CSV table of C-alpha atoms and ligand atoms in Angstrom, one decimal:
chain,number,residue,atom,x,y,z
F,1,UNK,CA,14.4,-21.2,23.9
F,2,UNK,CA,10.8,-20.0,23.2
F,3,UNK,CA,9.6,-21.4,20.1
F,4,UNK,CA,8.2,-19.1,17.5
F,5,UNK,CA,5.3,-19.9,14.5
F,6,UNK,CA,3.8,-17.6,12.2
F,7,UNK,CA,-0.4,-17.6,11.1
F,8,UNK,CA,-1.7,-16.0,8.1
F,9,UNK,CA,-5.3,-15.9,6.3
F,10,UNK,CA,-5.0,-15.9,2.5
F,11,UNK,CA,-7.4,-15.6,0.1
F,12,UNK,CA,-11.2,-14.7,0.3
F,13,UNK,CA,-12.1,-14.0,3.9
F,14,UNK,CA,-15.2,-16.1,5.6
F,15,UNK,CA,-17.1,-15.9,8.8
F,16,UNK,CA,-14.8,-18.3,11.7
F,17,UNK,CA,-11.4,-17.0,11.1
F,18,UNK,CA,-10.9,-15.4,14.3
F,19,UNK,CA,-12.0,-18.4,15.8
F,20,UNK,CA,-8.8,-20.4,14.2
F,21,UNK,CA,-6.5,-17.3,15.2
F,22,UNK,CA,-7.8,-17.2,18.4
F,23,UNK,CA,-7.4,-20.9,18.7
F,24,UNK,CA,-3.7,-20.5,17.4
F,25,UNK,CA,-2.8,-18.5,20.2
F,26,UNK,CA,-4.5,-20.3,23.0
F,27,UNK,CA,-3.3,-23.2,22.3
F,28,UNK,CA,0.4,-22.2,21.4
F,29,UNK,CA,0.1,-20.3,24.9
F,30,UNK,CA,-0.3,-23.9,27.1
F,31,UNK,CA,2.7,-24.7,24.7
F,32,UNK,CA,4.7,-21.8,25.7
F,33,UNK,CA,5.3,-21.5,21.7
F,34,UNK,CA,4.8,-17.3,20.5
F,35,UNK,CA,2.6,-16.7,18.1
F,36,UNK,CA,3.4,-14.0,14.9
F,37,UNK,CA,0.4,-12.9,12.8
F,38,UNK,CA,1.2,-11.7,9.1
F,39,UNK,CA,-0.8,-9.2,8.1
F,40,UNK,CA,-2.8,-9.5,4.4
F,41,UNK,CA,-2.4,-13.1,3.7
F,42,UNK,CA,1.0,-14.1,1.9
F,43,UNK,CA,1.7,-10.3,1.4
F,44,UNK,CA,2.6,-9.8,4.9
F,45,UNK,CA,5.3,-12.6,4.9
F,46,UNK,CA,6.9,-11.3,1.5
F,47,UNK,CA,7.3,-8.1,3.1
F,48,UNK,CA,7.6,-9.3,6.7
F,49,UNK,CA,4.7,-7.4,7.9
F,50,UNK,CA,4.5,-9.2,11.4
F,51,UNK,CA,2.9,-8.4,14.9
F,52,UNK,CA,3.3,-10.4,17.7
F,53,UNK,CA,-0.2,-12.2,19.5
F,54,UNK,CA,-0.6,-12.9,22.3
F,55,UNK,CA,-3.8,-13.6,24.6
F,56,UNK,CA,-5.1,-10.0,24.3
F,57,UNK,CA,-4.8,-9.5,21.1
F,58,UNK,CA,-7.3,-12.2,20.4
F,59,UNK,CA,-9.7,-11.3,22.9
F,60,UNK,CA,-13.2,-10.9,21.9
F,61,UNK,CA,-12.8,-12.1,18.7
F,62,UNK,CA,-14.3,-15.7,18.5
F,63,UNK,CA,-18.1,-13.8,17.5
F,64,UNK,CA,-16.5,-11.4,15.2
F,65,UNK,CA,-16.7,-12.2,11.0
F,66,UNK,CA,-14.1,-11.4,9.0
F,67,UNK,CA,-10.0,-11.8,10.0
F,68,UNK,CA,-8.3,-9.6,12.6
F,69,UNK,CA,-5.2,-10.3,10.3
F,70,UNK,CA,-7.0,-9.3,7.2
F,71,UNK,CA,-6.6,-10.9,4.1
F,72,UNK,CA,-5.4,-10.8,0.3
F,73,UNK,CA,-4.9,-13.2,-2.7
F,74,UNK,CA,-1.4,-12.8,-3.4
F,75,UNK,CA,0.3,-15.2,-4.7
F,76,UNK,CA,3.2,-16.0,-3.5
F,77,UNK,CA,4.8,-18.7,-6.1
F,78,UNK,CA,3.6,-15.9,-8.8
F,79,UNK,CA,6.1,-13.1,-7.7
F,80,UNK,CA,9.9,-12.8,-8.4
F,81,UNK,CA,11.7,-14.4,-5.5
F,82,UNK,CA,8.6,-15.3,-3.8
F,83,UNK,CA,10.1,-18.7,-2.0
F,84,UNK,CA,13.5,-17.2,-1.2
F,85,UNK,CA,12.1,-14.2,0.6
F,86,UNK,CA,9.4,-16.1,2.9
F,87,UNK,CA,12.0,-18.5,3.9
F,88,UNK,CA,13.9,-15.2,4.8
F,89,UNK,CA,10.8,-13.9,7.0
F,90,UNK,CA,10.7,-16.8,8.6
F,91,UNK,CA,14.9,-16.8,9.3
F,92,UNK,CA,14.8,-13.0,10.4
F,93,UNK,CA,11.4,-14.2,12.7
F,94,UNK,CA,13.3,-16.8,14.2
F,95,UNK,CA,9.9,-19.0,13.2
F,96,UNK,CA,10.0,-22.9,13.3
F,97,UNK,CA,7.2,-22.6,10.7
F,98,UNK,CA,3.7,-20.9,9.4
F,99,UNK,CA,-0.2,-22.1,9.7
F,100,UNK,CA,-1.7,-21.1,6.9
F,101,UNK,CA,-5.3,-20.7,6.9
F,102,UNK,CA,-6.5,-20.6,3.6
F,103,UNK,CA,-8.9,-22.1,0.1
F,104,UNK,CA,-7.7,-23.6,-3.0
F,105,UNK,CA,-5.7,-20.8,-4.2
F,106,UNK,CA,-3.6,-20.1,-0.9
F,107,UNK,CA,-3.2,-23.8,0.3
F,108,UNK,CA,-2.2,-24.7,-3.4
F,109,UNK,CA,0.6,-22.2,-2.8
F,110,UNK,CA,1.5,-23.5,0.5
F,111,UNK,CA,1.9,-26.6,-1.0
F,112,UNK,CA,4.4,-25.7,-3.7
F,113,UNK,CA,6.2,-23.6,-0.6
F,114,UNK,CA,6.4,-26.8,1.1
F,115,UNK,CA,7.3,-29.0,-1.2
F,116,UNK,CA,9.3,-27.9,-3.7
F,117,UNK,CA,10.9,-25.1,-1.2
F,118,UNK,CA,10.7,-26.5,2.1
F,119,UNK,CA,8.9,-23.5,3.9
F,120,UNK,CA,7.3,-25.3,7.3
F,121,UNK,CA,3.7,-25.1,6.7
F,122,UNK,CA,0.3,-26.5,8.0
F,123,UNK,CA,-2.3,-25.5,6.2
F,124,UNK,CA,-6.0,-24.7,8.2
F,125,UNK,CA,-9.2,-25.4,5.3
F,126,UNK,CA,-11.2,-22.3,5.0
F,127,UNK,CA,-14.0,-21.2,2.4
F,128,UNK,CA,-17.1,-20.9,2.0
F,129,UNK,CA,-16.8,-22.9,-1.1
F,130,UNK,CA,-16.5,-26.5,0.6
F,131,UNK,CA,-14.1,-27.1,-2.7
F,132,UNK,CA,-11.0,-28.5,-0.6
F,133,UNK,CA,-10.5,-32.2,-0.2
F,134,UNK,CA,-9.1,-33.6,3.2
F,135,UNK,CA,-12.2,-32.0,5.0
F,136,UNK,CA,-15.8,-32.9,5.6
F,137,UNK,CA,-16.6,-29.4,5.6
F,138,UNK,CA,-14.3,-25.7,5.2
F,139,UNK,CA,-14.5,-23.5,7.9
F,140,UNK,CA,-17.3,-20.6,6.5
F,141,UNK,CA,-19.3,-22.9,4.4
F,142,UNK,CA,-22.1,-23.5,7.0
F,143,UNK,CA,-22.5,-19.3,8.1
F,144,UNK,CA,-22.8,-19.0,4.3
F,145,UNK,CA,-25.3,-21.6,4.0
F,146,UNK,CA,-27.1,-20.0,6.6
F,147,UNK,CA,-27.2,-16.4,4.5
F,148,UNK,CA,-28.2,-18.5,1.5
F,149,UNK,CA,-31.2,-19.9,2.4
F,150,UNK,CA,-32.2,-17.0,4.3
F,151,UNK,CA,-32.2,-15.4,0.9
F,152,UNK,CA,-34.5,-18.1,-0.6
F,153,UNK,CA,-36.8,-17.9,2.4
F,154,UNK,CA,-36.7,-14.4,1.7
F,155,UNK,CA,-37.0,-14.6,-2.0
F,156,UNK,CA,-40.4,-17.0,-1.8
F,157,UNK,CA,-42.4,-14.7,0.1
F,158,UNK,CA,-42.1,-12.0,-2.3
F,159,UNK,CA,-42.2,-14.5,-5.4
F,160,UNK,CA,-45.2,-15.5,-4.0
F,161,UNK,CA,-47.1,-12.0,-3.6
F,162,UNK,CA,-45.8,-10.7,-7.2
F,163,UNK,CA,-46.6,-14.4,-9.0
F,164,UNK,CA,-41.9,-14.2,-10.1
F,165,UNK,CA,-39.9,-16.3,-11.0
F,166,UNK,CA,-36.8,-15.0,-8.5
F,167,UNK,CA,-33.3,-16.4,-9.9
F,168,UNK,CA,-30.9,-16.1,-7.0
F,169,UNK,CA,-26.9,-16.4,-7.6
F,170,UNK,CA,-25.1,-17.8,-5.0
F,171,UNK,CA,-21.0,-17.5,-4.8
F,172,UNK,CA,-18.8,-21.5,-4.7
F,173,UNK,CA,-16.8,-20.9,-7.5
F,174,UNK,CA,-16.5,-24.1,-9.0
F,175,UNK,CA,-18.6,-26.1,-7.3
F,176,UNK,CA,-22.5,-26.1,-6.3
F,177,UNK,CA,-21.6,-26.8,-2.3
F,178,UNK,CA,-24.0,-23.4,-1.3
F,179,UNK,CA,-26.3,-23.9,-3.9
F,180,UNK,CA,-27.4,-27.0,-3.1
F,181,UNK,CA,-27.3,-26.6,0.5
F,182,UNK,CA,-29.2,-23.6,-0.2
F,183,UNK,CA,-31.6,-24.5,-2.8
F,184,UNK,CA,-32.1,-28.2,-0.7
F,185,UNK,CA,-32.7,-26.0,3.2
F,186,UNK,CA,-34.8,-23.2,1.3
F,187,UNK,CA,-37.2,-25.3,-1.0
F,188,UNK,CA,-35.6,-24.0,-4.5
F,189,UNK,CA,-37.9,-25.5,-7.7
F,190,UNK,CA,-34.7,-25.5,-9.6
F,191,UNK,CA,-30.8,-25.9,-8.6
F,192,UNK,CA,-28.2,-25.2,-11.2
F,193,UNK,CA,-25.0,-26.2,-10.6
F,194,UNK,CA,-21.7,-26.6,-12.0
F,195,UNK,CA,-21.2,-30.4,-11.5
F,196,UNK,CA,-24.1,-30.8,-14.0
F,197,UNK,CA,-24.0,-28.6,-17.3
F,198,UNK,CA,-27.8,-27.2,-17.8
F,199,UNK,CA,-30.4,-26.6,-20.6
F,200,UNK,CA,-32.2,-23.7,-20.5
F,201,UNK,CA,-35.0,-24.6,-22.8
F,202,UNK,CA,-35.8,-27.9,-20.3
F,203,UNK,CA,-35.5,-25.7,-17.0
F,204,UNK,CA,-37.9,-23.2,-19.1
F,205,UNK,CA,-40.3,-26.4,-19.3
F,206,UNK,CA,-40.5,-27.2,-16.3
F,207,UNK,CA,-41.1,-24.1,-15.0
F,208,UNK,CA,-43.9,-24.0,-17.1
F,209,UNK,CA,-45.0,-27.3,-16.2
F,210,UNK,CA,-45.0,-26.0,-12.9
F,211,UNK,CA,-46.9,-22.7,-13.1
F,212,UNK,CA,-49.4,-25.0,-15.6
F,213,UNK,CA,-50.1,-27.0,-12.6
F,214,UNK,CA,-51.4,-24.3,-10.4
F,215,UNK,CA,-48.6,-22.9,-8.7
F,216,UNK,CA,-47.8,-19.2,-9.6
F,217,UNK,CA,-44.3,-18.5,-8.4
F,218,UNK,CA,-40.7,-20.1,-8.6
F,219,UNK,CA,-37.3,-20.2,-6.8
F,220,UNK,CA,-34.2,-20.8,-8.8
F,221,UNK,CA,-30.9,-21.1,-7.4
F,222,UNK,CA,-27.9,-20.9,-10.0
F,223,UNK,CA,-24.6,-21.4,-8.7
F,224,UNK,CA,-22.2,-18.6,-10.0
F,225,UNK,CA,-20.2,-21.0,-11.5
F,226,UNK,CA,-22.8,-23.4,-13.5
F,227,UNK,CA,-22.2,-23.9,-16.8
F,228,UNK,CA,-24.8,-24.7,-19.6
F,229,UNK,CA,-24.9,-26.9,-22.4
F,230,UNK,CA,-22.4,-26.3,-25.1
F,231,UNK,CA,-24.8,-24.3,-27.7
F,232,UNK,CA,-27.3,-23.1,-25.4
F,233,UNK,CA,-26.5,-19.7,-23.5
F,234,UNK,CA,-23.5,-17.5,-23.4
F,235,UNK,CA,-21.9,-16.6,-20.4
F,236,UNK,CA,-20.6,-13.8,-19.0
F,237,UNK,CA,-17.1,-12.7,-19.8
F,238,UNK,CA,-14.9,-13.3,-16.9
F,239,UNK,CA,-11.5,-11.2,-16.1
F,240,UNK,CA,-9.0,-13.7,-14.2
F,241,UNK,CA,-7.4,-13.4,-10.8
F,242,UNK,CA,-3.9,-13.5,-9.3
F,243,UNK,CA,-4.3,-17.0,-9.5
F,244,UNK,CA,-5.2,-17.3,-13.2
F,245,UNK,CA,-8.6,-18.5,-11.9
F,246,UNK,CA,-11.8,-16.4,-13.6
F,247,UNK,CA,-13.0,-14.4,-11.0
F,248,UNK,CA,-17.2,-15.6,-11.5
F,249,UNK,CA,-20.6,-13.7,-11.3
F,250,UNK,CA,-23.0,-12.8,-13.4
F,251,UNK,CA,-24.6,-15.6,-14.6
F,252,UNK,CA,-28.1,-14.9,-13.1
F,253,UNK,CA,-28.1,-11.5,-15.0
F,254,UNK,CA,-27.9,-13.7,-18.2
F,255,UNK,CA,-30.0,-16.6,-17.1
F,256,UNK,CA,-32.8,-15.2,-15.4
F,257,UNK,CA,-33.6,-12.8,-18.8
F,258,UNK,CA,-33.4,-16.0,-20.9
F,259,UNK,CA,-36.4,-17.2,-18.7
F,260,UNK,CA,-38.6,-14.7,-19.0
F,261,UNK,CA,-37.8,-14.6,-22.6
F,262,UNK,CA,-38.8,-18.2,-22.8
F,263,UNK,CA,-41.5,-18.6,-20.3
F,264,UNK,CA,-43.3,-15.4,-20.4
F,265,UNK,CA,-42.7,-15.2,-16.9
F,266,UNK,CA,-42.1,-11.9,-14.6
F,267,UNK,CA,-38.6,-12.5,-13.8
F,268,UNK,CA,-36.3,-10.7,-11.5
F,269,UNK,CA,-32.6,-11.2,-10.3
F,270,UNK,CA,-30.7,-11.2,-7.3
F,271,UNK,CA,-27.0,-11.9,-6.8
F,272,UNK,CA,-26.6,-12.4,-3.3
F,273,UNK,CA,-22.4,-12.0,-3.7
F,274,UNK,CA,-20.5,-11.1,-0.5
F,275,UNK,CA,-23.1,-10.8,2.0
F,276,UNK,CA,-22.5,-14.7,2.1
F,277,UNK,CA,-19.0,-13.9,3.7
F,278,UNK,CA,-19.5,-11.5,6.1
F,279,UNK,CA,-20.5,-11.3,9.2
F,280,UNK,CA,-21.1,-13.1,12.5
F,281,UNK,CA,-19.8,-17.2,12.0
F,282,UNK,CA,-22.7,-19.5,13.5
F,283,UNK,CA,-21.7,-22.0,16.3
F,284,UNK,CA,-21.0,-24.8,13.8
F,285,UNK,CA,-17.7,-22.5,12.1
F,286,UNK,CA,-16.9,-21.1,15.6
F,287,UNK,CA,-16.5,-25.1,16.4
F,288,UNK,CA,-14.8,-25.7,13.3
F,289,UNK,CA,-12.2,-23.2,13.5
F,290,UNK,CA,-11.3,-23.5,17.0
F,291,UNK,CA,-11.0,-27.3,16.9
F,292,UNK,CA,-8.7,-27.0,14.0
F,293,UNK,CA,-7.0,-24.0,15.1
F,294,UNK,CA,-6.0,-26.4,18.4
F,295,UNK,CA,-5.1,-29.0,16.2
F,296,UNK,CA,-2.7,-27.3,13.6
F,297,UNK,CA,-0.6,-26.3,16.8
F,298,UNK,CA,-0.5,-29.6,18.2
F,299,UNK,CA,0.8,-31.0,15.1
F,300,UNK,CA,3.6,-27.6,15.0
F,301,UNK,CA,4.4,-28.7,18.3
F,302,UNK,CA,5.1,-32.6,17.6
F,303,UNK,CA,7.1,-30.6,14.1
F,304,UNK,CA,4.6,-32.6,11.9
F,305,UNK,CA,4.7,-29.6,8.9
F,306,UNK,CA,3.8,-30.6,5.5
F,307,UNK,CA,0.0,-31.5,6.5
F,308,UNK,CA,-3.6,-29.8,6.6
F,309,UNK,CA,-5.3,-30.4,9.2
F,310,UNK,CA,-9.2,-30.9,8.6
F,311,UNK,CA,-12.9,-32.2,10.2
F,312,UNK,CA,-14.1,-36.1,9.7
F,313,UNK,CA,-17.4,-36.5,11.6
F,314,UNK,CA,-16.5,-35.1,15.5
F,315,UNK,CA,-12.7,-35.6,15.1
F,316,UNK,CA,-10.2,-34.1,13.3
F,317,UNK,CA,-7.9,-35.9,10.5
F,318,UNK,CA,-4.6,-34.6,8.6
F,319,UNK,CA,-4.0,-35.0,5.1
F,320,UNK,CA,-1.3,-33.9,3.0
F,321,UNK,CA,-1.1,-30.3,1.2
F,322,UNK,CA,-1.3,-32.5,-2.3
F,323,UNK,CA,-4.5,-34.8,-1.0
F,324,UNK,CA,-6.0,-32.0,0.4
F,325,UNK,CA,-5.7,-29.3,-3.3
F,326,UNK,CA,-5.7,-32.2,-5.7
F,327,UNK,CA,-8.7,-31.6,-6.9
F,328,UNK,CA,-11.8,-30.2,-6.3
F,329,UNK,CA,-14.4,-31.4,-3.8
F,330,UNK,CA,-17.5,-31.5,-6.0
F,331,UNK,CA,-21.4,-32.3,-4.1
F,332,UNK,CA,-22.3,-35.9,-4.2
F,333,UNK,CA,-24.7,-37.0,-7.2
F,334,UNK,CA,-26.6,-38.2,-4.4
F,335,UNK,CA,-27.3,-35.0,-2.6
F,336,UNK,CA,-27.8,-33.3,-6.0
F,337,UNK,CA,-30.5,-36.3,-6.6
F,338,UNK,CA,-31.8,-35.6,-3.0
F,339,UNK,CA,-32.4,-31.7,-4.0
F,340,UNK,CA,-34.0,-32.4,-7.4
F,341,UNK,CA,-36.9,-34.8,-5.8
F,342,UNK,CA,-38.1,-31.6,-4.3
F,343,UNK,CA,-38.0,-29.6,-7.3
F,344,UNK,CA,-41.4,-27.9,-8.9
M,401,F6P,O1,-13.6,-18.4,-2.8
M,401,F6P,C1,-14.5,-17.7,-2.1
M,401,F6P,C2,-15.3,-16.8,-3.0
M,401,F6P,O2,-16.2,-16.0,-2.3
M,401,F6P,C3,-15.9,-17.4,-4.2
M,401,F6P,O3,-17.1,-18.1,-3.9
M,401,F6P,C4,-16.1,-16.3,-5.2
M,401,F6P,O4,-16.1,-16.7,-6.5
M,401,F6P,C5,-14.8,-15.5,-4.9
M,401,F6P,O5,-14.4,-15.8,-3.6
M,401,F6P,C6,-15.0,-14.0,-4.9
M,401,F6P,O6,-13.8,-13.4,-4.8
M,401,F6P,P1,-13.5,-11.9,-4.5
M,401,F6P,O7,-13.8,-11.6,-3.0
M,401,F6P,O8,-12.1,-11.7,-4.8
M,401,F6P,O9,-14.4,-11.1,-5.3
């Protein structure tokens, strides 16, 4: 008998998801294993919204940004009956089991499914966070890097003709993975992330250390997650998500006022937002995502569920769903210390 696995995307969607689906149903093809897709993330298994893929269907896809599955943040351990009535998608589908291609939020999920409900899952790493342990690197990260740092390429030329300070939001929820990449590839004069609570008042200095010095323009990158100093600056009020998680942005409308206030500088803001996740995934997430695509259906084949399948160095490693959502992949100290040596 055939055997039969299901994919979905969940969560926020990021450049190199085709390439995973694609790599799905390549690989399940040499396997003679047919591939479902669910359509909208977890939505599409709670109400069995199913197509069947097959080599056409992915097709042309490996350049294309975005998911050909599309994508949502439902949550499925958050609705009434939510375990029952995926295990009774995947009974009606005849499916051995799921690859779930998802962040924080959706491989979290998966690993409730798995564990406390025993739904068949191995979960894929994707966002362009970098926030998911059991992974060098999320599939989407780098193409988001690369918009980043365009930006702050972007941003110095005209901070440099209007003598600005630019303050440029980047997206990573929780963690400063983009902003430091960012800040670091781009030449930022300030990084602010979360990992490291900031004052105001001593970025304020040192910005005006560094316009007192001769130069007349400055770059800073805030992550939108970056939190300052108890006492020091509000921050914007957050609604939350299906997840309970606040759903972020907003802090460069708050910060970058507070530094012309303080500095006397010409200010101006930019929140970059979801131009990092769309579009065209560079050759480093096409890699990623086909490589781990292949590899979560080698590990469906041998039945080895439970795991998430992610990148160390060239090769690729599993880890449990628990090792890999434990907690959150924060950037190094040293990398952080590597960025601030180039600062002002
Ligand atoms: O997790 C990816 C991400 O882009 C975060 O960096 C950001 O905080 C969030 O998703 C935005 O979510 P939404 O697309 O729901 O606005």
């Amino acid at each position: 008998m055939t055997r039969r696995i299901g994919i979905l995307t969940g969560g926020g969607d990021c450049p190199g998801l085709n390439a995973v689906i694609r790599a799905v149903v390549r690989r399940a093809d040499h396997f003679d294993i047919s591939v479902f897709g669910f359509r909208n993330g977890w939505r599409g298994v709670l109400d069995a919204s199913v197509e069947r893929l097959d080599r056409r269907s992915v097709q042309g896809i490996l350049n294309r940004g975005g998911t050909i599955l599309g994508t949502s943040r439902t949550n499925p351990v958050g609705e009434p009956d939510g375990a029952t009535r995926i295990a009774e998608t995947l009974e009606i589908h005849e499916l051995d089991g799921l690859v779930v291609v998802g962040g924080e939020g959706t491989l979290s999920a998966s690993r409730v499914l798995s564990e406390e409900h025993g739904v068949p899952i191995i979960g894929v790493p994707k966002t362009i966070d970098n926030d998911l342990g059991g992974t060098d690197f999320t599939i989407g990260f780098s193409t988001a890097v690369d918009v980043a740092s365009d930006a702050v390429d972007r941003l110095h030329s005209t901070a440099e003709s209007h003598n600005r300070v630019m303050v440029l939001e980047l997206m990573g929820r929780h963690v400063g993975w983009i902003a430091t990449y960012a800040g670091l590839a781009g030449g930022a004069d300030a990084i602010l992330v979360p990992e490291q609570a900031f004052d105001i008042g001593k970025v304020c200095r040192h910005l005006k250390r560094r316009h007192g010095s001769g130069r007349s323009f400055s770059i800073v990158v805030v992550a939108e997650g970056a939190v300052p100093q108890e006492g020091t600056m509000d921050l914007p009020d957050y609604d939350t998500d299906e997840f309970g998680r606040p759903v972020l942005g907003g802090i460069a409308n708050i910060t970058g006022p507070e530094i012309e206030r303080q500095t006397g500088f010409s200010t101006r803001v930019t929140v970059l937002g979801h131009v990092q996740r769309g579009g065209r995934p560079n050759a480093t997430d096409r890699v990623l995502g086909s490589a781990l695509g292949k590899a979560a259906v080698d590990h469906a084949n041998s039945g080895n569920w439970g795991i998430m399948v992610g990148q160390d160095g060239a090769s690729v490693k599993t880890s449990s769903l628990a090792e890999a959502t434990r907690e959150l992949k924060t950037v190094p100290k040293d990398l952080f210390e590597t960025a601030k040596v180039f600062f002002g």
